[in-house]
Amino acid sequence: MRNISRKAERFTESVIRGMTRLCERHGGINLAQGFPDFPAPTELKDAAKRAIDADHNQYAITWGTREFRQAIAAKMETYNDVSCDPETEVTVTCGSTEAMIATLLAVVNPGDEIVIFEPFYENYGPDAIISGASAAYVPLRPPHFTFDPDALRAACNTHTKAIIINTPHNPSGHVFTRAELESIAAVCQEFDCLAITDEIYEHILYDGRAHVSPASLPGMRERTITIGGLSKTYSVTGWRLAYAVAPPPLTNAIRKMHDFLTVGAPHPLQIAGARALEMPPSYYGRLASEYAERRDLLATGLNAAGFRIFVPEGAYYILADIGQFGMGDVEFCDWLVRQVGVAAVPGSSFYRHPELGRDLIRFTFCKREETLREAVRRLARIPELLRSHRSIP
Ligand code: PLP
């Protein structure tokens, strides 16, 4: 169509967010989109209300309030082992979604390439198109969703501008090990390219796993843009608060893109965000252990319903194999929401070549225990419902 840009024509609306709308229409349980159905911490909500009452209701400094940037820098030092200057190296953004696109717009030139591990969080595909980068894909192979370092090297060349790293990883739940990240770091150095890291699930880790920030590895600080955010750690996906940490020249460019994309993130929520980052270590321990319980509940229910699953090491999703059910991922998800009343995401939305995700679907477990129990109760009917589905000619 004449009025539509070529970029807009190259991608569809988000499959995940589309699934949420379909789920609402069918009154299903939404295990598709990763947002909690339980309350955000009271301390945060109170701090946000106080900030609004104290009339912090106008634009904040474009790249974030000083107090929030200082809190981010302190947290980067103690938790991520990365020291940064809040005045010149931190940009507060409207979600990590904006941090990623602002970063790509800040660094990509025509002809540049970015490397994406697949399966991947679905935003990265459109992000590449919007920023004008061409994307090269490196497979993460089940069951543990690890990669072959030679495949990574083979995907890089003199046009490679950045490697995108998402750890803990959505959708697979893989937590990249230090050794894996060191091998990515070596490739970044060999090809003189950047690492853009999406660490939004950094606190959601299972079975004693540790999060390693790529910027903390030797030689990486200067070539890494670290993206983190509040959505998942504090159960406030609707607040749209995140940040990008990068050396001053990169931060300068990111801040310019951010300024003209959004001007700034919500001011009163940034004030509450600074409070959030002061939570004691016990908060993060509890977050991870509560998610571990939810993971186990859903994993047990999926196994009982006949799914073969890939148990996540971090983040809050489970990939399930549906190869044995005789339907493709899109058909199965459609059937699941209509007949079983549970929404999941077709695996193909996480792959550049849809056929690679044809036998996979993704469930999230960032829900209350009773929501998950009801979902598990519904999923238990799958074998019986499938039998009658198959007997319909
Ligand atoms: N990055 C990953 C890997 C995600 O899974 C998500 C949300 O599901 C986001 C980014 C979006 O985060 P935000 O709410 O900060 O924009």
GROMACS .gro file of N, CA and C in nm, residues 96-181:
model
  258
   96SER      N    1   1.280  -0.150   2.877
   96SER     CA    2   1.399  -0.194   2.804
   96SER      C    3   1.367  -0.204   2.656
   97THR      N    4   1.239  -0.211   2.625
   97THR     CA    5   1.199  -0.207   2.484
   97THR      C    6   1.254  -0.079   2.419
   98GLU      N    7   1.237   0.032   2.488
   98GLU     CA    8   1.290   0.157   2.430
   98GLU      C    9   1.442   0.161   2.439
   99ALA      N   10   1.497   0.107   2.549
   99ALA     CA   11   1.644   0.109   2.561
   99ALA      C   12   1.707   0.035   2.443
  100MET      N   13   1.646  -0.077   2.402
  100MET     CA   14   1.703  -0.156   2.292
  100MET      C   15   1.695  -0.080   2.159
  101ILE      N   16   1.577  -0.025   2.129
  101ILE     CA   17   1.565   0.041   1.999
  101ILE      C   18   1.645   0.172   1.998
  102ALA      N   19   1.648   0.244   2.110
  102ALA     CA   20   1.728   0.368   2.115
  102ALA      C   21   1.876   0.334   2.095
  103THR      N   22   1.920   0.224   2.153
  103THR     CA   23   2.060   0.182   2.139
  103THR      C   24   2.090   0.147   1.994
  104LEU      N   25   2.002   0.068   1.934
  104LEU     CA   26   2.029   0.028   1.794
  104LEU      C   27   2.027   0.151   1.702
  105LEU      N   28   1.932   0.241   1.725
  105LEU     CA   29   1.929   0.362   1.642
  105LEU      C   30   2.055   0.446   1.663
  106ALA      N   31   2.111   0.435   1.784
  106ALA     CA   32   2.230   0.513   1.816
  106ALA      C   33   2.358   0.456   1.754
  107VAL      N   34   2.358   0.326   1.724
  107VAL     CA   35   2.485   0.266   1.680
  107VAL      C   36   2.485   0.212   1.536
  108VAL      N   37   2.367   0.188   1.480
  108VAL     CA   38   2.362   0.119   1.350
  108VAL      C   39   2.369   0.218   1.233
  109ASN      N   40   2.454   0.186   1.137
  109ASN     CA   41   2.460   0.259   1.010
  109ASN      C   42   2.414   0.167   0.898
  110PRO      N   43   2.371   0.223   0.784
  110PRO     CA   44   2.330   0.137   0.673
  110PRO      C   45   2.443   0.038   0.640
  111GLY      N   46   2.407  -0.086   0.619
  111GLY     CA   47   2.508  -0.188   0.587
  111GLY      C   48   2.558  -0.263   0.710
  112ASP      N   49   2.524  -0.213   0.829
  112ASP     CA   50   2.570  -0.281   0.951
  112ASP      C   51   2.487  -0.406   0.976
  113GLU      N   52   2.550  -0.501   1.044
  113GLU     CA   53   2.481  -0.625   1.080
  113GLU      C   54   2.478  -0.640   1.232
  114ILE      N   55   2.375  -0.705   1.279
  114ILE     CA   56   2.372  -0.743   1.421
  114ILE      C   57   2.352  -0.895   1.429
  115VAL      N   58   2.405  -0.953   1.535
  115VAL     CA   59   2.393  -1.098   1.553
  115VAL      C   60   2.292  -1.124   1.664
  116ILE      N   61   2.200  -1.213   1.635
  116ILE     CA   62   2.093  -1.246   1.731
  116ILE      C   63   2.093  -1.398   1.751
  117PHE      N   64   2.091  -1.439   1.878
  117PHE     CA   65   2.077  -1.583   1.905
  117PHE      C   66   1.930  -1.620   1.888
  118GLU      N   67   1.905  -1.736   1.821
  118GLU     CA   68   1.765  -1.776   1.806
  118GLU      C   69   1.741  -1.913   1.865
  119PRO      N   70   1.625  -1.934   1.934
  119PRO     CA   71   1.510  -1.847   1.940
  119PRO      C   72   1.543  -1.715   2.012
  120PHE      N   73   1.463  -1.612   1.982
  120PHE     CA   74   1.490  -1.480   2.039
  120PHE      C   75   1.360  -1.413   2.080
  121TYR      N   76   1.373  -1.319   2.173
  121TYR     CA   77   1.260  -1.236   2.214
  121TYR      C   78   1.211  -1.161   2.091
  122GLU      N   79   1.081  -1.171   2.064
  122GLU     CA   80   1.032  -1.133   1.931
  122GLU      C   81   1.060  -0.987   1.892
  123ASN      N   82   1.082  -0.898   1.988
  123ASN     CA   83   1.108  -0.757   1.953
  123ASN      C   84   1.236  -0.738   1.870
  124TYR      N   85   1.334  -0.827   1.888
  124TYR     CA   86   1.463  -0.801   1.823
  124TYR      C   87   1.454  -0.798   1.671
  125GLY      N   88   1.362  -0.880   1.615
  125GLY     CA   89   1.345  -0.882   1.469
  125GLY      C   90   1.302  -0.745   1.418
  126PRO      N   91   1.185  -0.693   1.463
  126PRO     CA   92   1.145  -0.558   1.424
  126PRO      C   93   1.248  -0.451   1.461
  127ASP      N   94   1.316  -0.467   1.575
  127ASP     CA   95   1.419  -0.369   1.615
  127ASP      C   96   1.527  -0.358   1.506
  128ALA      N   97   1.565  -0.474   1.452
  128ALA     CA   98   1.668  -0.474   1.346
  128ALA      C   99   1.615  -0.397   1.224
  129ILE      N  100   1.490  -0.426   1.188
  129ILE     CA  101   1.432  -0.361   1.069
  129ILE      C  102   1.422  -0.210   1.092
  130ILE      N  103   1.369  -0.171   1.207
  130ILE     CA  104   1.349  -0.027   1.234
  130ILE      C  105   1.483   0.047   1.232
  131SER      N  106   1.585  -0.017   1.289
  131SER     CA  107   1.715   0.052   1.297
  131SER      C  108   1.793   0.041   1.166
  132GLY      N  109   1.746  -0.043   1.074
  132GLY     CA  110   1.814  -0.055   0.945
  132GLY      C  111   1.930  -0.153   0.947
  133ALA      N  112   1.939  -0.238   1.050
  133ALA     CA  113   2.047  -0.337   1.055
  133ALA      C  114   2.001  -0.464   0.985
  134SER      N  115   2.095  -0.535   0.921
  134SER     CA  116   2.055  -0.669   0.881
  134SER      C  117   2.097  -0.765   0.991
  135ALA      N  118   2.019  -0.871   1.006
  135ALA     CA  119   2.043  -0.960   1.120
  135ALA      C  120   2.098  -1.093   1.075
  136ALA      N  121   2.197  -1.143   1.151
  136ALA     CA  122   2.246  -1.280   1.130
  136ALA      C  123   2.206  -1.358   1.255
  137TYR      N  124   2.167  -1.484   1.236
  137TYR     CA  125   2.112  -1.561   1.348
  137TYR      C  126   2.203  -1.678   1.383
  138VAL      N  127   2.220  -1.698   1.514
  138VAL     CA  128   2.301  -1.810   1.563
  138VAL      C  129   2.211  -1.899   1.648
  139PRO      N  130   2.201  -2.028   1.613
  139PRO     CA  131   2.107  -2.113   1.687
  139PRO      C  132   2.150  -2.144   1.830
  140LEU      N  133   2.052  -2.140   1.919
  140LEU     CA  134   2.067  -2.196   2.053
  140LEU      C  135   1.999  -2.331   2.047
  141ARG      N  136   2.076  -2.436   2.074
  141ARG     CA  137   2.024  -2.571   2.049
  141ARG      C  138   1.965  -2.636   2.174
  142PRO      N  139   1.840  -2.688   2.162
  142PRO     CA  140   1.784  -2.763   2.273
  142PRO      C  141   1.868  -2.890   2.296
  143PRO      N  142   1.867  -2.952   2.411
  143PRO     CA  143   1.778  -2.920   2.523
  143PRO      C  144   1.826  -2.806   2.612
  144HIS      N  145   1.957  -2.769   2.606
  144HIS     CA  146   2.004  -2.669   2.703
  144HIS      C  147   2.017  -2.530   2.642
  145PHE      N  148   1.986  -2.518   2.513
  145PHE     CA  149   1.989  -2.390   2.442
  145PHE      C  150   2.126  -2.322   2.453
  146THR      N  151   2.228  -2.404   2.426
  146THR     CA  152   2.365  -2.353   2.419
  146THR      C  153   2.399  -2.332   2.271
  147PHE      N  154   2.508  -2.258   2.246
  147PHE     CA  155   2.544  -2.229   2.106
  147PHE      C  156   2.682  -2.286   2.075
  148ASP      N  157   2.707  -2.295   1.947
  148ASP     CA  158   2.837  -2.342   1.900
  148ASP      C  159   2.924  -2.217   1.872
  149PRO      N  160   3.034  -2.200   1.945
  149PRO     CA  161   3.117  -2.080   1.926
  149PRO      C  162   3.162  -2.062   1.780
  150ASP      N  163   3.181  -2.174   1.709
  150ASP     CA  164   3.221  -2.161   1.568
  150ASP      C  165   3.109  -2.102   1.484
  151ALA      N  166   2.985  -2.137   1.520
  151ALA     CA  167   2.870  -2.080   1.447
  151ALA      C  168   2.862  -1.929   1.475
  152LEU      N  169   2.896  -1.891   1.598
  152LEU     CA  170   2.894  -1.748   1.630
  152LEU      C  171   3.001  -1.674   1.549
  153ARG      N  172   3.119  -1.732   1.546
  153ARG     CA  173   3.228  -1.669   1.468
  153ARG      C  174   3.188  -1.658   1.321
  154ALA      N  175   3.127  -1.766   1.272
  154ALA     CA  176   3.090  -1.769   1.129
  154ALA      C  177   2.984  -1.665   1.097
  155ALA      N  178   2.905  -1.625   1.198
  155ALA     CA  179   2.798  -1.526   1.174
  155ALA      C  180   2.853  -1.383   1.173
  156CYS      N  181   2.979  -1.367   1.216
  156CYS     CA  182   3.035  -1.231   1.227
  156CYS      C  183   3.126  -1.201   1.108
  157ASN      N  184   3.137  -1.073   1.076
  157ASN     CA  185   3.227  -1.029   0.969
  157ASN      C  186   3.259  -0.881   0.993
  158THR      N  187   3.322  -0.820   0.895
  158THR     CA  188   3.365  -0.680   0.918
  158THR      C  189   3.247  -0.583   0.928
  159HIS      N  190   3.128  -0.628   0.886
  159HIS     CA  191   3.010  -0.540   0.897
  159HIS      C  192   2.936  -0.555   1.029
  160THR      N  193   2.980  -0.653   1.110
  160THR     CA  194   2.907  -0.679   1.234
  160THR      C  195   2.923  -0.562   1.331
  161LYS      N  196   2.811  -0.503   1.369
  161LYS     CA  197   2.817  -0.389   1.462
  161LYS      C  198   2.799  -0.436   1.606
  162ALA      N  199   2.713  -0.536   1.626
  162ALA     CA  200   2.686  -0.575   1.765
  162ALA      C  201   2.632  -0.718   1.772
  163ILE      N  202   2.661  -0.780   1.887
  163ILE     CA  203   2.599  -0.909   1.919
  163ILE      C  204   2.498  -0.882   2.031
  164ILE      N  205   2.376  -0.928   2.011
  164ILE     CA  206   2.274  -0.908   2.115
  164ILE      C  207   2.272  -1.030   2.206
  165ILE      N  208   2.288  -1.004   2.334
  165ILE     CA  209   2.290  -1.113   2.432
  165ILE      C  210   2.173  -1.093   2.527
  166ASN      N  211   2.094  -1.195   2.546
  166ASN     CA  212   1.983  -1.187   2.642
  166ASN      C  213   2.001  -1.300   2.744
  167THR      N  214   2.040  -1.261   2.864
  167THR     CA  215   2.060  -1.361   2.971
  167THR      C  216   2.007  -1.305   3.103
  168PRO      N  217   1.929  -1.384   3.178
  168PRO     CA  218   1.861  -1.507   3.142
  168PRO      C  219   1.774  -1.487   3.018
  169HIS      N  220   1.758  -1.597   2.944
  169HIS     CA  221   1.708  -1.586   2.808
  169HIS      C  222   1.557  -1.614   2.796
  170ASN      N  223   1.492  -1.528   2.724
  170ASN     CA  224   1.352  -1.550   2.685
  170ASN      C  225   1.354  -1.588   2.538
  171PRO      N  226   1.297  -1.699   2.494
  171PRO     CA  227   1.203  -1.785   2.565
  171PRO      C  228   1.261  -1.909   2.631
  172SER      N  229   1.390  -1.939   2.613
  172SER     CA  230   1.438  -2.073   2.652
  172SER      C  231   1.464  -2.088   2.802
  173GLY      N  232   1.487  -1.975   2.871
  173GLY     CA  233   1.523  -1.983   3.012
  173GLY      C  234   1.670  -2.014   3.035
  174HIS      N  235   1.749  -2.017   2.927
  174HIS     CA  236   1.892  -2.045   2.943
  174HIS      C  237   1.962  -1.927   3.014
  175VAL      N  238   2.046  -1.961   3.111
  175VAL     CA  239   2.130  -1.859   3.176
  175VAL      C  240   2.271  -1.880   3.120
  176PHE      N  241   2.319  -1.782   3.046
  176PHE     CA  242   2.452  -1.796   2.984
  176PHE      C  243   2.558  -1.808   3.093
  177THR      N  244   2.646  -1.907   3.078
  177THR     CA  245   2.752  -1.927   3.177
  177THR      C  246   2.864  -1.828   3.152
  178ARG      N  247   2.950  -1.814   3.252
  178ARG     CA  248   3.066  -1.725   3.235
  178ARG      C  249   3.149  -1.770   3.114
  179ALA      N  250   3.168  -1.902   3.099
  179ALA     CA  251   3.248  -1.953   2.987
  179ALA      C  252   3.184  -1.916   2.853
  180GLU      N  253   3.053  -1.929   2.845
  180GLU     CA  254   2.984  -1.892   2.719
  180GLU      C  255   3.002  -1.743   2.691
  181LEU      N  256   2.986  -1.664   2.797
  181LEU     CA  257   2.997  -1.518   2.777
  181LEU      C  258   3.140  -1.479   2.741
   0.00000   0.00000   0.00000
